[in-house]
Amino acid sequence: FYYYRKSAGDGSGERLPLVGAAAEKRPGRLATWHLLAGGLAAAVLVLAAWLAPRSVVAQVCGYASAAVYLGAYVPQIVHNYRERSTEGLSMLMFVVVTIANITYCMSILTAQTPTHEYLRKYAAWLLGAAGTIGLELIILYQFYIYRHSHAD
């Protein structure tokens, strides 16, 4: 099982499980919202695939992916800000993901001469990767400014 490194907050020192049977025992409204959002997204994508040409479906999926990918970082940034801590996060993971997104953007921009049509075609994927670079840099900055708040 994977465990969140932050303690349960009750002074017991217990670690909170992220996955597995123990994690399923923790009730949460967030899981319900994830299921509803996932079901809605799947329904929209199936409808789009049924009604629209293939290139439109690809663009819709690309922009939906970018929106979800970008939106996934916001709760973590807000949580870090409120807690004034990055405890439980792996700085190495954020460094590696940032490098991966930089190289992904570079691969799109250097695959061929970036004409207006080419950039328009790949804008959704560039938005998702380049946008998250900015959000990852914010989290890396939070590692820096909250580095003394860890109780090591």
Short mmCIF file of C-alpha atoms in Angstrom, two decimals:
data_model
loop_
_atom_site.label_atom_id
_atom_site.label_comp_id
_atom_site.label_asym_id
_atom_site.label_seq_id
_atom_site.Cartn_x
_atom_site.Cartn_y
_atom_site.Cartn_z
CA PHE A 1 0.00 0.00 0.00
CA TYR A 2 1.00 3.57 -0.56
CA TYR A 3 0.71 5.89 2.40
CA TYR A 4 0.36 9.62 2.64
CA ARG A 5 3.28 10.78 4.78
CA LYS A 6 1.30 13.28 6.80
CA SER A 7 -0.04 11.91 10.07
CA ALA A 8 -3.72 11.53 10.83
CA GLY A 9 -3.64 14.75 12.89
CA ASP A 10 -4.92 13.16 16.06
CA GLY A 11 -1.48 12.80 17.63
CA SER A 12 -1.45 9.04 17.13
CA GLY A 13 1.29 9.19 14.48
CA GLU A 14 -0.83 6.94 12.27
CA ARG A 15 -0.23 7.30 8.53
CA LEU A 16 -3.20 7.66 6.20
CA PRO A 17 -3.44 5.07 3.40
CA LEU A 18 -3.87 6.30 -0.17
CA VAL A 19 -4.91 3.00 -1.76
CA GLY A 20 -6.07 -0.42 -0.70
CA ALA A 21 -8.80 -1.73 1.55
CA ALA A 22 -7.90 0.61 4.42
CA ALA A 23 -8.29 3.67 2.20
CA GLU A 24 -11.73 2.51 1.09
CA LYS A 25 -12.91 2.54 4.71
CA ARG A 26 -12.41 6.31 4.91
CA PRO A 27 -15.64 7.95 3.74
CA GLY A 28 -15.30 11.04 1.63
CA ARG A 29 -17.35 13.38 -0.48
CA LEU A 30 -14.41 13.89 -2.81
CA ALA A 31 -14.68 10.34 -4.17
CA THR A 32 -18.34 10.95 -5.04
CA TRP A 33 -17.43 14.12 -6.93
CA HIS A 34 -14.66 12.27 -8.77
CA LEU A 35 -17.13 9.61 -9.87
CA LEU A 36 -19.69 12.17 -10.99
CA ALA A 37 -17.12 14.26 -12.86
CA GLY A 38 -15.62 11.17 -14.48
CA GLY A 39 -19.04 9.91 -15.56
CA LEU A 40 -19.98 13.31 -16.97
CA ALA A 41 -16.68 13.59 -18.83
CA ALA A 42 -17.12 10.09 -20.28
CA ALA A 43 -20.67 10.91 -21.38
CA VAL A 44 -19.54 14.14 -23.07
CA LEU A 45 -16.71 12.34 -24.87
CA VAL A 46 -18.98 9.52 -26.07
CA LEU A 47 -21.52 12.07 -27.31
CA ALA A 48 -18.80 14.08 -29.05
CA ALA A 49 -17.40 10.94 -30.69
CA TRP A 50 -20.85 10.00 -31.94
CA LEU A 51 -21.77 13.44 -33.30
CA ALA A 52 -18.53 15.00 -34.49
CA PRO A 53 -15.82 14.26 -37.05
CA ARG A 54 -12.72 12.50 -35.80
CA SER A 55 -10.52 15.62 -35.80
CA VAL A 56 -13.05 17.48 -33.65
CA VAL A 57 -13.17 14.58 -31.19
CA ALA A 58 -9.37 14.67 -30.96
CA GLN A 59 -9.44 18.40 -30.21
CA VAL A 60 -12.23 18.04 -27.64
CA CYS A 61 -10.32 15.23 -25.93
CA GLY A 62 -7.11 17.27 -26.04
CA TYR A 63 -8.66 20.35 -24.45
CA ALA A 64 -10.58 18.24 -21.90
CA SER A 65 -7.32 16.51 -21.00
CA ALA A 66 -5.54 19.86 -20.65
CA ALA A 67 -8.31 21.22 -18.41
CA VAL A 68 -8.27 18.18 -16.14
CA TYR A 69 -4.47 18.04 -16.12
CA LEU A 70 -4.20 21.73 -15.20
CA GLY A 71 -7.06 21.56 -12.71
CA ALA A 72 -5.47 18.63 -10.89
CA TYR A 73 -2.64 20.82 -9.60
CA VAL A 74 -4.81 23.58 -8.15
CA PRO A 75 -6.09 21.71 -5.06
CA GLN A 76 -2.51 20.71 -4.17
CA ILE A 77 -1.23 24.27 -4.53
CA VAL A 78 -4.09 25.59 -2.39
CA HIS A 79 -3.57 22.85 0.20
CA ASN A 80 0.16 23.61 0.41
CA TYR A 81 -0.61 27.31 0.82
CA ARG A 82 -3.18 26.74 3.57
CA GLU A 83 -0.95 24.29 5.46
CA ARG A 84 2.22 26.30 4.77
CA SER A 85 3.85 22.95 4.09
CA THR A 86 4.69 20.49 1.32
CA GLU A 87 4.92 17.58 3.73
CA GLY A 88 4.01 14.32 2.07
CA LEU A 89 5.06 15.39 -1.41
CA SER A 90 8.09 14.21 -3.32
CA MET A 91 10.17 17.07 -4.68
CA LEU A 92 11.99 14.65 -6.98
CA MET A 93 8.70 13.66 -8.59
CA PHE A 94 7.87 17.29 -9.36
CA VAL A 95 11.36 17.92 -10.75
CA VAL A 96 11.13 14.86 -13.01
CA VAL A 97 7.58 15.69 -14.17
CA THR A 98 8.65 19.28 -14.93
CA ILE A 99 11.57 18.02 -17.02
CA ALA A 100 9.25 15.56 -18.77
CA ASN A 101 6.75 18.30 -19.66
CA ILE A 102 9.54 20.59 -20.90
CA THR A 103 10.88 17.86 -23.18
CA TYR A 104 7.34 17.02 -24.34
CA CYS A 105 6.74 20.65 -25.33
CA MET A 106 10.12 20.74 -27.06
CA SER A 107 9.26 17.57 -29.02
CA ILE A 108 6.03 19.14 -30.30
CA LEU A 109 7.73 22.42 -31.19
CA THR A 110 10.72 20.81 -32.93
CA ALA A 111 8.97 17.93 -34.75
CA GLN A 112 8.48 20.23 -37.72
CA THR A 113 8.54 23.93 -38.46
CA PRO A 114 5.81 25.32 -36.19
CA THR A 115 3.40 26.90 -38.66
CA HIS A 116 0.17 28.54 -37.54
CA GLU A 117 -1.83 25.47 -38.63
CA TYR A 118 0.56 23.09 -36.84
CA LEU A 119 0.41 25.11 -33.61
CA ARG A 120 -3.38 25.29 -33.80
CA LYS A 121 -3.54 21.52 -34.28
CA TYR A 122 -1.34 20.82 -31.23
CA ALA A 123 -2.45 23.76 -29.05
CA ALA A 124 -4.40 21.56 -26.62
CA TRP A 125 -1.40 19.35 -25.90
CA LEU A 126 0.94 22.32 -25.64
CA LEU A 127 -1.49 24.02 -23.27
CA GLY A 128 -1.67 20.94 -21.07
CA ALA A 129 2.09 20.43 -20.92
CA ALA A 130 3.24 24.06 -20.85
CA GLY A 131 0.49 25.09 -18.43
CA THR A 132 1.47 22.40 -15.97
CA ILE A 133 5.09 23.50 -16.15
CA GLY A 134 3.99 26.78 -14.60
CA LEU A 135 1.95 25.00 -11.92
CA GLU A 136 4.81 22.59 -11.19
CA LEU A 137 7.14 25.55 -10.79
CA ILE A 138 4.69 27.01 -8.26
CA ILE A 139 4.80 23.76 -6.27
CA LEU A 140 8.61 23.66 -6.50
CA TYR A 141 8.64 27.24 -5.21
CA GLN A 142 6.38 26.11 -2.36
CA PHE A 143 8.97 23.44 -1.53
CA TYR A 144 11.51 26.25 -1.27
CA ILE A 145 9.47 28.69 0.83
CA TYR A 146 8.02 26.03 3.15
CA ARG A 147 11.27 24.03 3.52
CA HIS A 148 11.64 24.95 7.19
CA SER A 149 8.09 23.96 8.15
CA HIS A 150 8.79 20.20 7.93
CA ALA A 151 9.02 18.53 11.32
CA ASP A 152 11.98 16.27 10.53
#
